[in-house]
């Protein structure tokens, strides 16, 4: 079984990669200083963004493999386990890593909405693939952060560092939006596949045996992480994946309501609701009428 190294501080991560610690809570790490190393799994207690300069083995993320290559950004959040699969051979890291401790952003605007940057929990085939112009912007952001770290710490340091990290992450949001639209990836046509998945789901007895389809269930079926899937659907439709599921659910429910031999309770159970009143409440919220009112109107 592979050994696991745990990193809880920026200093630990810098030491592992032969970099000097200029600030206890944040670092821009030059991975080329790390030297050759064997595969090791890492339990990360930090936020890390890798800018990979060369492809040097398939990055393993949890139980899966991360889709990255030269010129990509890989995002890791606290509590995640990563590693480099290299078949026992030595490899030499190249690239840059932005590393910051959660304590750095506590009490800041970035700290209050860090969870909005959902790419910190993306998984397989979901790395950010940069164009050359995008890569230049990312490098410029990293350079500004490095400049602040090399500057003597003063009362402005934290504000400027955190502001530049936030700018960096906001550019990543923009670039991911572009990737959702332009990049040819194995999950192209995801909306069509999502629609087919929901149609098939409600044509089987899964609603009764499994329950209502969740975003996580749909994402798993489409081999995507829930966050990446949700962001992709939001970009494609303007609706959250949960809203999309509910709209599909209401379409199916409307068809079933036309069958006057079935009670509203029977329809609710067929659709996967545990309690008919939950179905009635959601139907009224989405359609504007209760199921019985809708049936009477039609």
XYZ file of C-alpha atoms in Angstrom, residues 45-270:
226
model
C -5.055 20.264 4.464
C -4.515 23.295 2.224
C -5.828 24.925 -0.929
C -3.463 24.157 -3.801
C -3.590 25.130 -7.474
C -1.032 23.418 -9.713
C 0.048 24.952 -13.011
C 1.552 21.928 -14.739
C 4.372 22.697 -17.176
C 4.911 19.143 -18.402
C 3.029 15.880 -18.237
C 4.790 13.734 -15.658
C 2.453 10.873 -14.803
C -1.279 10.637 -14.235
C -2.396 12.499 -11.134
C -4.542 10.254 -8.971
C -7.351 12.041 -7.162
C -9.139 9.872 -4.603
C -9.846 6.639 -6.443
C -9.849 8.218 -9.901
C -7.414 9.836 -12.308
C -7.305 13.544 -12.983
C -7.424 14.709 -16.574
C -4.393 16.953 -16.819
C -1.601 17.575 -19.259
C 0.826 20.329 -20.131
C -0.644 23.790 -19.561
C -3.484 22.813 -17.261
C -4.569 23.983 -13.830
C -5.372 21.370 -11.190
C -7.315 22.414 -8.082
C -7.155 20.680 -4.703
C -9.083 21.644 -1.576
C -8.495 20.829 2.104
C -9.192 17.240 3.095
C -8.472 15.716 -0.314
C -5.966 12.973 -1.126
C -3.908 13.183 -4.302
C -0.924 11.344 -5.691
C 1.118 10.768 -8.808
C 0.922 7.335 -10.408
C 4.333 6.601 -11.896
C 4.776 2.809 -11.847
C 7.674 2.931 -9.423
C 9.758 5.171 -11.663
C 11.257 8.467 -10.581
C 9.739 11.618 -12.025
C 10.742 15.258 -11.834
C 7.965 17.784 -11.145
C 7.879 20.927 -13.242
C 5.551 23.859 -12.841
C 4.197 26.158 -10.170
C 1.807 25.670 -7.264
C -0.169 28.338 -5.444
C -0.628 27.068 -1.874
C -2.591 28.790 0.876
C -3.898 27.785 4.276
C -7.626 28.224 5.063
C -6.614 30.543 7.939
C -5.232 33.064 5.431
C -8.702 33.939 4.167
C -10.657 33.739 7.430
C -12.525 36.991 8.057
C -12.102 38.148 4.437
C -14.607 38.428 1.585
C -12.819 35.548 -0.136
C -13.160 33.411 2.976
C -16.896 34.041 3.069
C -17.460 32.776 -0.459
C -14.565 30.371 -1.075
C -17.109 27.555 -1.446
C -18.480 29.320 -4.531
C -15.293 28.245 -6.310
C -16.620 24.745 -6.859
C -13.637 23.684 -8.974
C -11.754 22.921 -5.742
C -13.860 19.765 -5.608
C -13.882 18.849 -9.301
C -12.630 15.364 -10.062
C -11.703 13.286 -13.116
C -11.505 14.825 -16.605
C -12.261 18.228 -15.145
C -8.976 20.127 -14.949
C -8.829 23.606 -16.482
C -7.121 23.537 -19.888
C -5.593 26.937 -20.615
C -5.065 28.711 -23.888
C -1.742 30.498 -24.299
C -3.275 33.904 -23.558
C -5.057 32.527 -20.482
C -1.823 30.971 -19.280
C -0.105 34.363 -19.473
C -2.805 35.914 -17.285
C -2.467 33.108 -14.723
C 1.322 33.518 -14.632
C 0.898 37.283 -14.186
C -1.440 36.706 -11.211
C 1.060 34.314 -9.646
C 3.852 36.836 -10.219
C 1.926 39.522 -8.322
C 1.391 37.154 -5.389
C 5.067 36.172 -5.436
C 6.058 39.856 -5.490
C 4.055 40.458 -2.299
C 5.639 37.432 -0.629
C 9.127 38.677 -1.450
C 8.235 42.155 -0.192
C 8.712 42.797 3.539
C 5.458 41.993 5.321
C 3.564 45.146 6.284
C -0.015 46.183 7.071
C -0.954 45.967 3.379
C 0.463 42.485 2.717
C -2.530 40.334 3.649
C -5.034 42.507 1.795
C -2.946 42.559 -1.381
C -2.165 38.832 -1.266
C -5.781 37.784 -0.651
C -7.070 40.248 -3.253
C -4.703 38.817 -5.855
C -5.697 35.237 -4.961
C -9.339 36.231 -5.412
C -8.520 37.831 -8.776
C -6.691 34.647 -9.778
C -9.696 32.488 -8.842
C -12.136 34.798 -10.628
C -10.118 34.452 -13.815
C -10.342 30.675 -13.340
C -14.140 30.958 -13.166
C -14.129 32.845 -16.471
C -11.805 30.328 -18.108
C -13.926 27.398 -16.932
C -16.982 29.075 -18.467
C -15.083 29.187 -21.745
C -14.075 25.541 -21.374
C -17.678 24.452 -20.813
C -18.563 26.026 -24.163
C -15.564 25.320 -26.368
C -13.603 22.312 -25.218
C -14.197 18.973 -26.923
C -14.298 16.549 -24.026
C -15.600 13.018 -23.486
C -18.759 14.408 -21.891
C -19.785 16.607 -24.827
C -23.528 16.507 -25.364
C -24.009 16.265 -21.611
C -27.393 18.020 -21.641
C -28.808 15.546 -24.154
C -27.474 12.633 -22.112
C -28.898 14.175 -18.929
C -32.317 14.463 -20.553
C -32.176 10.853 -21.764
C -31.116 9.707 -18.296
C -34.098 11.392 -16.646
C -36.545 10.112 -19.268
C -35.330 6.557 -18.799
C -35.344 6.921 -15.011
C -39.037 7.799 -14.876
C -39.932 5.021 -17.323
C -38.638 2.394 -14.878
C -39.517 1.483 -11.304
C -36.445 3.338 -9.981
C -38.502 6.188 -8.495
C -40.303 3.685 -6.267
C -37.217 1.636 -5.407
C -34.550 4.372 -5.285
C -36.545 7.573 -4.828
C -36.322 10.904 -6.596
C -33.218 11.284 -8.783
C -30.596 13.432 -7.089
C -27.946 15.631 -8.679
C -25.265 13.320 -7.274
C -26.951 10.245 -8.771
C -27.181 11.873 -12.213
C -23.593 13.107 -12.068
C -22.371 9.608 -11.126
C -24.269 8.086 -14.035
C -22.609 10.572 -16.388
C -19.128 10.011 -14.860
C -18.768 13.557 -13.586
C -18.346 15.075 -10.153
C -21.522 16.653 -8.788
C -20.029 20.161 -8.739
C -18.648 20.043 -12.284
C -21.917 18.570 -13.547
C -23.924 21.247 -11.748
C -21.760 24.053 -13.106
C -21.946 22.620 -16.624
C -25.752 22.401 -16.565
C -26.024 25.909 -15.101
C -23.850 27.281 -17.894
C -25.793 25.360 -20.557
C -29.352 26.076 -19.389
C -29.257 28.935 -16.888
C -30.857 26.580 -14.378
C -29.310 24.518 -11.618
C -29.214 20.752 -12.099
C -31.728 20.428 -9.244
C -34.117 22.857 -10.950
C -33.742 20.941 -14.213
C -34.596 17.653 -12.466
C -37.652 19.242 -10.869
C -38.868 20.619 -14.196
C -38.562 17.172 -15.749
C -40.361 15.722 -12.730
C -43.237 18.175 -13.206
C -43.537 17.283 -16.896
C -43.885 13.605 -15.970
C -46.290 14.465 -13.156
C -48.566 16.463 -15.485
C -48.877 13.461 -17.786
C -49.726 11.159 -14.887
C -52.341 13.548 -13.510
C -54.392 13.064 -16.675
C -54.950 9.452 -15.554
C -58.027 10.025 -13.405
C -58.005 6.405 -12.224
C -55.032 7.248 -10.013
C -55.172 9.339 -6.887
C -52.713 12.144 -6.306
C -51.140 10.053 -3.544
C -50.606 7.120 -5.914
C -48.960 9.442 -8.448
C -46.729 10.897 -5.759
C -45.502 7.437 -4.711
C -44.939 6.439 -8.355
